[in-house]
mmCIF file of C-alpha atoms in Angstrom:
data_model
loop_
_atom_site.group_PDB
_atom_site.id
_atom_site.type_symbol
_atom_site.label_atom_id
_atom_site.label_comp_id
_atom_site.label_asym_id
_atom_site.label_seq_id
_atom_site.Cartn_x
_atom_site.Cartn_y
_atom_site.Cartn_z
ATOM 1 C CA MET W 1 -103.572 17.736 -134.761
ATOM 2 C CA SER W 2 -100.379 19.418 -133.691
ATOM 3 C CA ALA W 3 -97.095 18.441 -134.637
ATOM 4 C CA LYS W 4 -95.018 16.350 -132.236
ATOM 5 C CA LEU W 5 -92.748 18.112 -129.767
ATOM 6 C CA ALA W 6 -88.990 17.446 -130.035
ATOM 7 C CA MET W 7 -86.622 18.181 -127.166
ATOM 8 C CA GLY W 8 -82.964 18.515 -127.825
ATOM 9 C CA GLY W 9 -79.705 20.373 -127.707
ATOM 10 C CA TYR W 10 -78.217 22.759 -130.468
ATOM 11 C CA ARG W 11 -79.675 22.865 -133.858
ATOM 12 C CA PRO W 12 -78.462 25.198 -136.819
ATOM 13 C CA GLY W 13 -80.175 28.463 -136.171
ATOM 14 C CA ALA W 14 -80.851 27.944 -132.468
ATOM 15 C CA LEU W 15 -78.901 30.982 -131.493
ATOM 16 C CA ALA W 16 -80.948 33.435 -133.875
ATOM 17 C CA GLN W 17 -84.341 31.743 -132.771
ATOM 18 C CA ILE W 18 -83.545 31.992 -129.007
ATOM 19 C CA VAL W 19 -82.876 35.818 -129.613
ATOM 20 C CA LYS W 20 -85.893 36.104 -131.605
ATOM 21 C CA LEU W 21 -88.039 34.471 -128.964
ATOM 22 C CA HIS W 22 -86.589 36.928 -126.384
ATOM 23 C CA MET W 23 -87.334 39.936 -128.670
ATOM 24 C CA ASP W 24 -90.915 38.714 -129.582
ATOM 25 C CA TYR W 25 -91.596 38.983 -125.910
ATOM 26 C CA TYR W 26 -89.382 41.745 -124.401
ATOM 27 C CA ALA W 27 -89.341 44.326 -127.181
ATOM 28 C CA PRO W 28 -93.341 44.609 -127.289
ATOM 29 C CA VAL W 29 -93.999 43.911 -123.632
ATOM 30 C CA TRP W 30 -91.107 45.749 -121.795
ATOM 31 C CA GLY W 31 -89.863 48.048 -124.526
ATOM 32 C CA PHE W 32 -86.654 46.373 -124.701
ATOM 33 C CA GLY W 33 -84.524 47.272 -127.919
ATOM 34 C CA GLN W 34 -81.173 46.907 -129.451
ATOM 35 C CA ALA W 35 -79.028 47.039 -126.370
ATOM 36 C CA PHE W 36 -80.907 43.982 -124.970
ATOM 37 C CA GLU W 37 -80.838 42.039 -128.331
ATOM 38 C CA VAL W 38 -77.178 42.549 -128.588
ATOM 39 C CA LYS W 39 -76.463 41.573 -124.966
ATOM 40 C CA VAL W 40 -78.482 38.300 -125.448
ATOM 41 C CA ALA W 41 -76.975 37.405 -128.770
ATOM 42 C CA GLY W 42 -73.432 38.283 -127.909
ATOM 43 C CA GLU W 43 -73.569 36.328 -124.521
ATOM 44 C CA LEU W 44 -75.419 33.354 -125.866
ATOM 45 C CA ALA W 45 -72.927 33.114 -128.820
ATOM 46 C CA ALA W 46 -69.869 33.316 -126.422
ATOM 47 C CA PHE W 47 -71.570 30.782 -124.384
ATOM 48 C CA LEU W 48 -72.250 28.330 -127.238
ATOM 49 C CA GLU W 49 -68.492 28.601 -128.486
ATOM 50 C CA ARG W 50 -67.376 27.592 -125.000
ATOM 51 C CA ARG W 51 -69.969 25.148 -124.020
ATOM 52 C CA ASP W 52 -68.824 21.879 -122.496
ATOM 53 C CA PRO W 53 -71.593 19.274 -121.962
ATOM 54 C CA ALA W 54 -70.064 17.804 -118.950
ATOM 55 C CA ARG W 55 -70.697 21.060 -117.135
ATOM 56 C CA ASP W 56 -73.361 22.977 -119.189
ATOM 57 C CA PHE W 57 -76.888 22.373 -119.926
ATOM 58 C CA PHE W 58 -78.628 23.443 -123.181
ATOM 59 C CA ARG W 59 -82.007 22.441 -124.139
ATOM 60 C CA CYS W 60 -84.444 23.606 -126.791
ATOM 61 C CA ALA W 61 -88.033 22.609 -127.570
ATOM 62 C CA TYR W 62 -89.212 22.356 -131.162
ATOM 63 C CA ARG W 63 -92.531 21.827 -132.921
ATOM 64 C CA ASP W 64 -91.567 20.918 -136.375
ATOM 65 C CA GLU W 65 -88.951 23.605 -137.193
ATOM 66 C CA ALA W 66 -90.103 26.372 -135.015
ATOM 67 C CA LEU W 67 -88.316 26.812 -131.698
ATOM 68 C CA LEU W 68 -90.908 26.925 -128.811
ATOM 69 C CA ALA W 69 -88.620 27.371 -125.639
ATOM 70 C CA SER W 70 -85.094 27.264 -124.518
ATOM 71 C CA ILE W 71 -83.256 26.963 -121.248
ATOM 72 C CA THR W 72 -79.515 27.020 -120.308
ATOM 73 C CA ILE W 73 -77.332 26.085 -117.341
ATOM 74 C CA ASP W 74 -73.905 27.685 -117.692
ATOM 75 C CA GLY W 75 -71.808 25.646 -115.142
ATOM 76 C CA MET W 76 -68.323 27.485 -116.029
ATOM 77 C CA ASP W 77 -68.253 29.392 -112.427
ATOM 78 C CA ALA W 78 -70.530 26.833 -110.560
ATOM 79 C CA ALA W 79 -67.885 26.216 -107.940
ATOM 80 C CA LYS W 80 -67.312 29.862 -107.062
ATOM 81 C CA GLU W 81 -70.651 31.483 -107.851
ATOM 82 C CA GLY W 82 -73.125 28.556 -108.504
ATOM 83 C CA ALA W 83 -74.528 27.521 -111.718
ATOM 84 C CA HIS W 84 -76.041 30.320 -113.743
ATOM 85 C CA LEU W 85 -79.677 29.606 -115.272
ATOM 86 C CA ARG W 86 -79.899 31.696 -118.407
ATOM 87 C CA TRP W 87 -81.819 32.205 -121.729
ATOM 88 C CA PHE W 88 -85.109 30.677 -120.275
ATOM 89 C CA ILE W 89 -87.999 31.587 -122.339
ATOM 90 C CA VAL W 90 -91.166 29.956 -123.765
ATOM 91 C CA SER W 91 -93.033 31.364 -126.891
ATOM 92 C CA ALA W 92 -96.278 32.783 -126.719
ATOM 93 C CA ALA W 93 -97.669 29.913 -128.790
ATOM 94 C CA ALA W 94 -96.299 27.315 -126.144
ATOM 95 C CA ARG W 95 -97.231 29.151 -122.901
ATOM 96 C CA GLY W 96 -99.682 27.402 -120.682
ATOM 97 C CA GLU W 97 -98.769 23.801 -122.016
ATOM 98 C CA GLY W 98 -96.294 22.964 -119.119
ATOM 99 C CA LEU W 99 -93.340 23.105 -121.240
ATOM 100 C CA GLY W 100 -91.632 25.605 -119.173
ATOM 101 C CA GLN W 101 -92.277 23.472 -116.081
ATOM 102 C CA ASP W 102 -90.684 20.440 -118.173
ATOM 103 C CA LEU W 103 -87.675 22.316 -119.148
ATOM 104 C CA MET W 104 -86.970 23.705 -115.512
ATOM 105 C CA LYS W 105 -87.247 20.241 -114.110
ATOM 106 C CA GLU W 106 -84.638 18.903 -116.644
ATOM 107 C CA ALA W 107 -82.286 21.877 -115.809
ATOM 108 C CA MET W 108 -82.457 21.347 -112.244
ATOM 109 C CA ALA W 109 -82.051 17.590 -112.411
ATOM 110 C CA PHE W 110 -78.908 18.342 -114.438
ATOM 111 C CA CYS W 111 -77.639 20.656 -111.744
ATOM 112 C CA ARG W 112 -78.366 17.721 -109.052
ATOM 113 C CA ASP W 113 -76.588 15.243 -111.112
ATOM 114 C CA GLN W 114 -73.445 17.478 -111.567
ATOM 115 C CA GLY W 115 -73.457 18.133 -107.922
ATOM 116 C CA TYR W 116 -73.850 21.820 -107.880
ATOM 117 C CA ALA W 117 -74.575 23.366 -104.642
ATOM 118 C CA LYS W 118 -76.394 26.326 -105.891
ATOM 119 C CA VAL W 119 -78.071 27.815 -109.017
ATOM 120 C CA TYR W 120 -78.795 31.403 -109.645
ATOM 121 C CA LEU W 121 -80.444 33.549 -112.113
ATOM 122 C CA THR W 122 -80.976 37.225 -112.859
ATOM 123 C CA THR W 123 -84.178 38.672 -113.791
ATOM 124 C CA PHE W 124 -86.355 41.707 -112.997
ATOM 125 C CA ALA W 125 -89.489 42.722 -111.204
ATOM 126 C CA GLY W 126 -92.773 42.350 -112.839
ATOM 127 C CA LEU W 127 -92.169 38.882 -114.392
ATOM 128 C CA ASP W 128 -94.829 37.343 -112.022
ATOM 129 C CA ALA W 129 -95.346 34.115 -113.879
ATOM 130 C CA ALA W 130 -91.806 33.272 -114.193
ATOM 131 C CA ARG W 131 -91.188 34.049 -110.703
ATOM 132 C CA HIS W 132 -93.811 31.773 -109.461
ATOM 133 C CA LEU W 133 -92.139 29.005 -111.764
ATOM 134 C CA TYR W 134 -88.774 29.798 -110.110
ATOM 135 C CA GLU W 135 -89.990 29.720 -106.416
ATOM 136 C CA THR W 136 -91.764 26.413 -107.401
ATOM 137 C CA HIS W 137 -88.427 24.895 -108.013
ATOM 138 C CA GLY W 138 -86.676 26.175 -104.878
ATOM 139 C CA PHE W 139 -85.502 29.651 -106.043
ATOM 140 C CA ARG W 140 -85.717 32.471 -103.411
ATOM 141 C CA LEU W 141 -85.296 36.107 -104.039
ATOM 142 C CA VAL W 142 -81.884 37.111 -102.482
ATOM 143 C CA SER W 143 -81.261 40.856 -103.795
ATOM 144 C CA GLU W 144 -82.739 43.616 -105.837
ATOM 145 C CA SER W 145 -81.000 46.579 -107.261
ATOM 146 C CA GLU W 146 -81.458 49.560 -109.678
ATOM 147 C CA VAL W 147 -78.890 47.896 -111.916
ATOM 148 C CA ASP W 148 -80.468 47.633 -115.358
ATOM 149 C CA GLN W 149 -78.268 45.425 -117.341
ATOM 150 C CA TRP W 150 -80.870 44.944 -120.073
ATOM 151 C CA LYS W 151 -81.388 48.574 -120.607
ATOM 152 C CA GLY W 152 -85.100 48.425 -120.229
ATOM 153 C CA GLY W 153 -85.795 50.617 -117.197
ATOM 154 C CA VAL W 154 -86.329 47.545 -115.054
ATOM 155 C CA ARG W 155 -85.424 46.718 -111.214
ATOM 156 C CA GLU W 156 -82.856 43.755 -111.300
ATOM 157 C CA GLN W 157 -83.396 40.731 -109.089
ATOM 158 C CA ARG W 158 -81.185 37.624 -108.170
ATOM 159 C CA PHE W 159 -82.812 34.435 -107.276
ATOM 160 C CA GLU W 160 -80.921 31.459 -105.994
ATOM 161 C CA ALA W 161 -81.644 27.830 -105.306
ATOM 162 C CA ARG W 162 -79.591 25.726 -102.953
ATOM 163 C CA LEU W 163 -79.424 22.211 -103.817
#
C-alpha cells in the first residue's frame, strides 16, 4: 500500500529537493551538468526569497517526506510579459499517475483566478510528453531559437497560453 500523497507549498528542504529532481532527470537523459544545476538553484532560491502568495503559485507534491513533483507560477512580471510557469517537474517514481496533469490544472486555475491574460514557459525541443501536456492546457509554441540558457546543447522553445 502506498503512502498518501500530500500537496502543499514550501517545506524545509524543498529547494534542494526540486533541484535534485531536475538533476535526476536532466543530467542522465540530456547531459546537463553544473551550469544547469547552478541556474536552477540560483533562480529558484531568488524566487523563493521574493515569493508573494498574492501573485505567485508554488506547489509541491510529497509522498511521505519524498518530493514527487513541483510547479511554480512566477507572477512578478505578469502585467508586462505574462505569468511565467517554471520548475515544473515530476519524479520518475510518479510519472504516469496524473500528478503532472493535476499540478498543471491547479497552476492554470491560479492564473485565471489572478486575472493573468497570458502564461508562458521556456523549454526545449525533444520533451515530447511535456509538450503534449502543455498543449492540452492551451499552450502553443510561439518561438524557437538556438539560445541554450541551460547549457545542454538544446534548442530553446517558448510556449504561451492566452487566458
